[in-house]
């Protein structure tokens, strides 16, 4: 356990983006997946280098639609376009 605790303090120093991913069911028990990109009281080590990403982003993939532009890849693509890269 010490090893994991030590990494919790070192990872933010090594990386410019540290996100938390999680899933929550909606009213019909369908899972929705999110990434949190901004610090809060329970997650002080989160950080995001882009100002174009919201503190909480929905990255749920709809398997009935084309996969391009969905999920975390879609989020990163939108960020890249917004930053003009």
Coordinates of N, CA and C in Angstrom, one line a residue:
X1 N 0.8 -1.2 0.0 CA 0.0 0.0 0.0 C 0.8 1.3 0.0
X2 N 2.0 1.2 0.6 CA 2.9 2.4 0.6 C 3.3 2.8 -0.8
X3 N 3.5 1.8 -1.6 CA 3.9 2.1 -3.0 C 2.8 2.9 -3.7
X4 N 1.6 2.5 -3.6 CA 0.5 3.3 -4.2 C 0.3 4.7 -3.6
X5 N 0.5 4.8 -2.3 CA 0.4 6.1 -1.7 C 1.5 7.0 -2.1
X6 N 2.7 6.5 -2.4 CA 3.8 7.3 -2.9 C 3.5 7.8 -4.3
X7 N 3.0 6.9 -5.1 CA 2.6 7.3 -6.5 C 1.6 8.4 -6.5
X8 N 0.7 8.4 -5.6 CA -0.4 9.4 -5.5 C 0.2 10.8 -5.4
X9 N 1.3 10.9 -4.8 CA 2.0 12.2 -4.7 C 2.9 12.5 -5.9
X10 N 3.5 11.5 -6.5 CA 4.5 11.7 -7.6 C 3.8 11.8 -8.9
X11 N 2.7 11.1 -9.2 CA 2.1 11.2 -10.5 C 1.8 12.6 -11.0
X12 N 1.2 13.4 -10.1 CA 0.9 14.8 -10.6 C 2.1 15.6 -11.0
X13 N 3.3 15.3 -10.4 CA 4.5 16.0 -10.8 C 5.0 15.5 -12.2
X14 N 4.8 14.2 -12.5 CA 5.2 13.7 -13.7 C 4.4 14.0 -14.9
X15 N 3.1 14.2 -14.7 CA 2.1 14.4 -15.8 C 1.4 15.7 -15.7
X16 N 1.1 16.3 -16.9 CA 0.4 17.6 -16.9 C -1.1 17.4 -16.8
X17 N -1.6 16.2 -17.1 CA -3.0 15.9 -17.1 C -3.2 14.7 -16.2
X18 N -4.0 14.8 -15.2 CA -4.4 13.6 -14.3 C -5.9 13.7 -14.2
X19 N -6.6 12.8 -14.7 CA -8.1 12.7 -14.7 C -8.6 11.6 -13.9
X20 N -9.8 11.7 -13.4 CA -10.5 10.6 -12.7 C -11.6 10.1 -13.6
X21 N -11.7 8.8 -13.9 CA -12.8 8.3 -14.7 C -13.7 7.5 -13.8
X22 N -15.0 7.6 -14.0 CA -16.0 6.8 -13.2 C -17.2 6.6 -14.0
X23 N -18.1 5.7 -13.6 CA -19.4 5.5 -14.2 C -20.5 5.6 -13.2
X24 N -21.6 6.0 -13.7 CA -22.8 6.1 -12.9 C -24.0 5.7 -13.7
X25 N -24.9 4.9 -13.1 CA -26.2 4.5 -13.8 C -27.2 5.6 -13.8
X26 N -28.0 5.7 -14.9 CA -29.1 6.7 -14.9 C -30.3 6.0 -14.3
X27 N -31.5 6.7 -14.5 CA -32.7 6.2 -13.9 C -33.1 4.8 -14.5
X28 N -32.7 4.5 -15.8 CA -33.1 3.2 -16.4 C -31.9 2.2 -16.3
X29 N -31.0 2.4 -15.3 CA -29.9 1.6 -15.1 C -28.9 1.4 -16.3
X30 N -28.9 2.4 -17.2 CA -27.9 2.4 -18.3 C -26.7 3.2 -17.7
X31 N -25.5 2.6 -17.9 CA -24.3 3.3 -17.4 C -23.9 4.5 -18.3
X32 N -23.5 5.5 -17.6 CA -22.9 6.7 -18.3 C -21.5 6.8 -17.7
X33 N -20.5 7.1 -18.5 CA -19.1 7.2 -18.1 C -18.7 8.7 -18.2
X34 N -17.9 9.1 -17.2 CA -17.5 10.5 -17.1 C -16.0 10.5 -16.7
X35 N -15.4 11.7 -17.1 CA -14.0 12.0 -16.6 C -14.1 13.3 -15.8
X36 N -13.5 13.4 -14.7 CA -13.4 14.6 -13.9 C -12.0 15.1 -14.1
X37 N -11.9 16.4 -14.5 CA -10.6 17.0 -14.9 C -10.2 18.1 -13.9
X38 N -11.0 18.4 -12.9 CA -10.6 19.5 -12.0 C -10.6 19.0 -10.6
X39 N -9.8 19.6 -9.8 CA -9.6 19.2 -8.4 C -10.9 19.4 -7.6
X40 N -11.1 18.6 -6.6 CA -12.1 18.8 -5.6 C -11.6 18.3 -4.3
X41 N -12.4 18.4 -3.2 CA -11.9 18.1 -1.9 C -11.4 16.7 -1.8
X42 N -12.1 15.7 -2.4 CA -11.7 14.3 -2.3 C -10.6 13.9 -3.3
X43 N -10.3 14.7 -4.3 CA -9.3 14.4 -5.4 C -8.4 15.6 -5.6
X44 N -7.5 15.9 -4.7 CA -6.7 17.1 -4.8 C -5.6 17.0 -5.9
X45 N -5.4 15.8 -6.4 CA -4.3 15.6 -7.4 C -4.7 15.7 -8.8
X46 N -6.0 15.9 -9.1 CA -6.4 16.0 -10.5 C -5.9 17.3 -11.1
X47 N -5.7 17.3 -12.4 CA -5.3 18.5 -13.1 C -5.5 18.4 -14.6
X48 N -5.7 19.5 -15.2 CA -6.0 19.5 -16.7 C -5.3 20.7 -17.3
X49 N -4.5 20.5 -18.3 CA -3.7 21.6 -18.9 C -4.5 22.3 -19.9
X50 N -5.7 21.9 -20.3 CA -6.5 22.6 -21.3 C -7.6 23.4 -20.7
X51 N -7.8 24.6 -21.1 CA -8.9 25.4 -20.6 C -10.2 25.1 -21.4
X52 N -10.2 24.3 -22.4 CA -11.4 24.0 -23.2 C -12.1 22.7 -22.8
X53 N -11.7 22.1 -21.7 CA -12.4 20.9 -21.2 C -13.1 21.3 -19.9
X54 N -14.3 20.9 -19.8 CA -15.2 21.2 -18.6 C -14.7 20.3 -17.4
X55 N -15.0 20.8 -16.2 CA -14.6 20.0 -15.0 C -15.1 18.6 -15.0
X56 N -16.3 18.3 -15.6 CA -16.8 16.9 -15.7 C -17.3 16.8 -17.1
X57 N -16.8 15.8 -17.8 CA -17.1 15.5 -19.2 C -17.7 14.1 -19.3
X58 N -18.8 14.0 -20.1 CA -19.5 12.8 -20.4 C -18.7 12.1 -21.5
X59 N -18.2 10.9 -21.3 CA -17.4 10.2 -22.4 C -18.1 8.9 -22.7
X60 N -19.4 8.8 -22.5 CA -20.1 7.5 -22.8 C -20.1 7.3 -24.3
X61 N -19.9 6.1 -24.7 CA -19.9 5.7 -26.1 C -21.2 5.1 -26.5
X62 N -21.8 5.6 -27.5 CA -23.1 5.1 -28.0 C -22.7 4.1 -29.2
X63 N -22.9 2.8 -28.9 CA -22.5 1.7 -29.8 C -23.3 1.7 -31.1
X64 N -24.4 2.4 -31.1 CA -25.3 2.4 -32.3 C -24.9 3.5 -33.3
X65 N -24.0 4.3 -32.9 CA -23.4 5.4 -33.7 C -22.0 5.1 -34.1
X66 N -21.5 5.8 -35.2 CA -20.1 5.6 -35.5 C -19.2 6.0 -34.3
X67 N -18.1 5.3 -34.1 CA -17.3 5.4 -32.9 C -16.4 6.7 -33.0
X68 N -16.2 7.2 -34.2 CA -15.3 8.4 -34.3 C -16.0 9.5 -33.6
X69 N -15.2 10.3 -32.8 CA -15.7 11.4 -32.2 C -16.4 11.2 -30.8
X70 N -16.3 9.9 -30.4 CA -16.9 9.6 -29.1 C -15.9 9.2 -28.1
X71 N -16.3 9.2 -26.8 CA -15.4 8.7 -25.7 C -14.3 9.7 -25.5
X72 N -13.3 9.2 -24.8 CA -12.1 10.1 -24.5 C -11.4 10.5 -25.8
X73 N -11.4 9.7 -26.8 CA -10.7 10.1 -28.1 C -11.5 11.3 -28.7
X74 N -12.8 11.3 -28.6 CA -13.6 12.4 -29.1 C -13.3 13.7 -28.3
X75 N -13.2 13.5 -27.0 CA -12.9 14.6 -26.1 C -11.6 15.3 -26.4
X76 N -10.6 14.4 -26.6 CA -9.2 14.9 -27.0 C -9.2 15.6 -28.4
X77 N -10.0 15.1 -29.3 CA -10.1 15.7 -30.6 C -10.8 17.0 -30.6
X78 N -11.8 17.2 -29.8 CA -12.5 18.5 -29.6 C -11.6 19.5 -29.0
X79 N -10.8 19.0 -28.0 CA -9.8 19.9 -27.3 C -8.8 20.4 -28.3
X80 N -8.3 19.5 -29.1 CA -7.2 19.8 -30.1 C -7.7 20.9 -31.1
X81 N -9.0 20.7 -31.6 CA -9.6 21.6 -32.5 C -9.8 23.0 -31.9
X82 N -10.3 23.0 -30.6 CA -10.5 24.2 -29.9 C -9.2 25.0 -29.7
X83 N -8.1 24.3 -29.5 CA -6.9 25.0 -29.2 C -6.2 25.4 -30.5
X84 N -6.7 24.9 -31.7 CA -6.2 25.3 -32.9 C -4.9 24.6 -33.3
X85 N -4.7 23.4 -32.8 CA -3.5 22.6 -33.1 C -3.7 21.8 -34.4

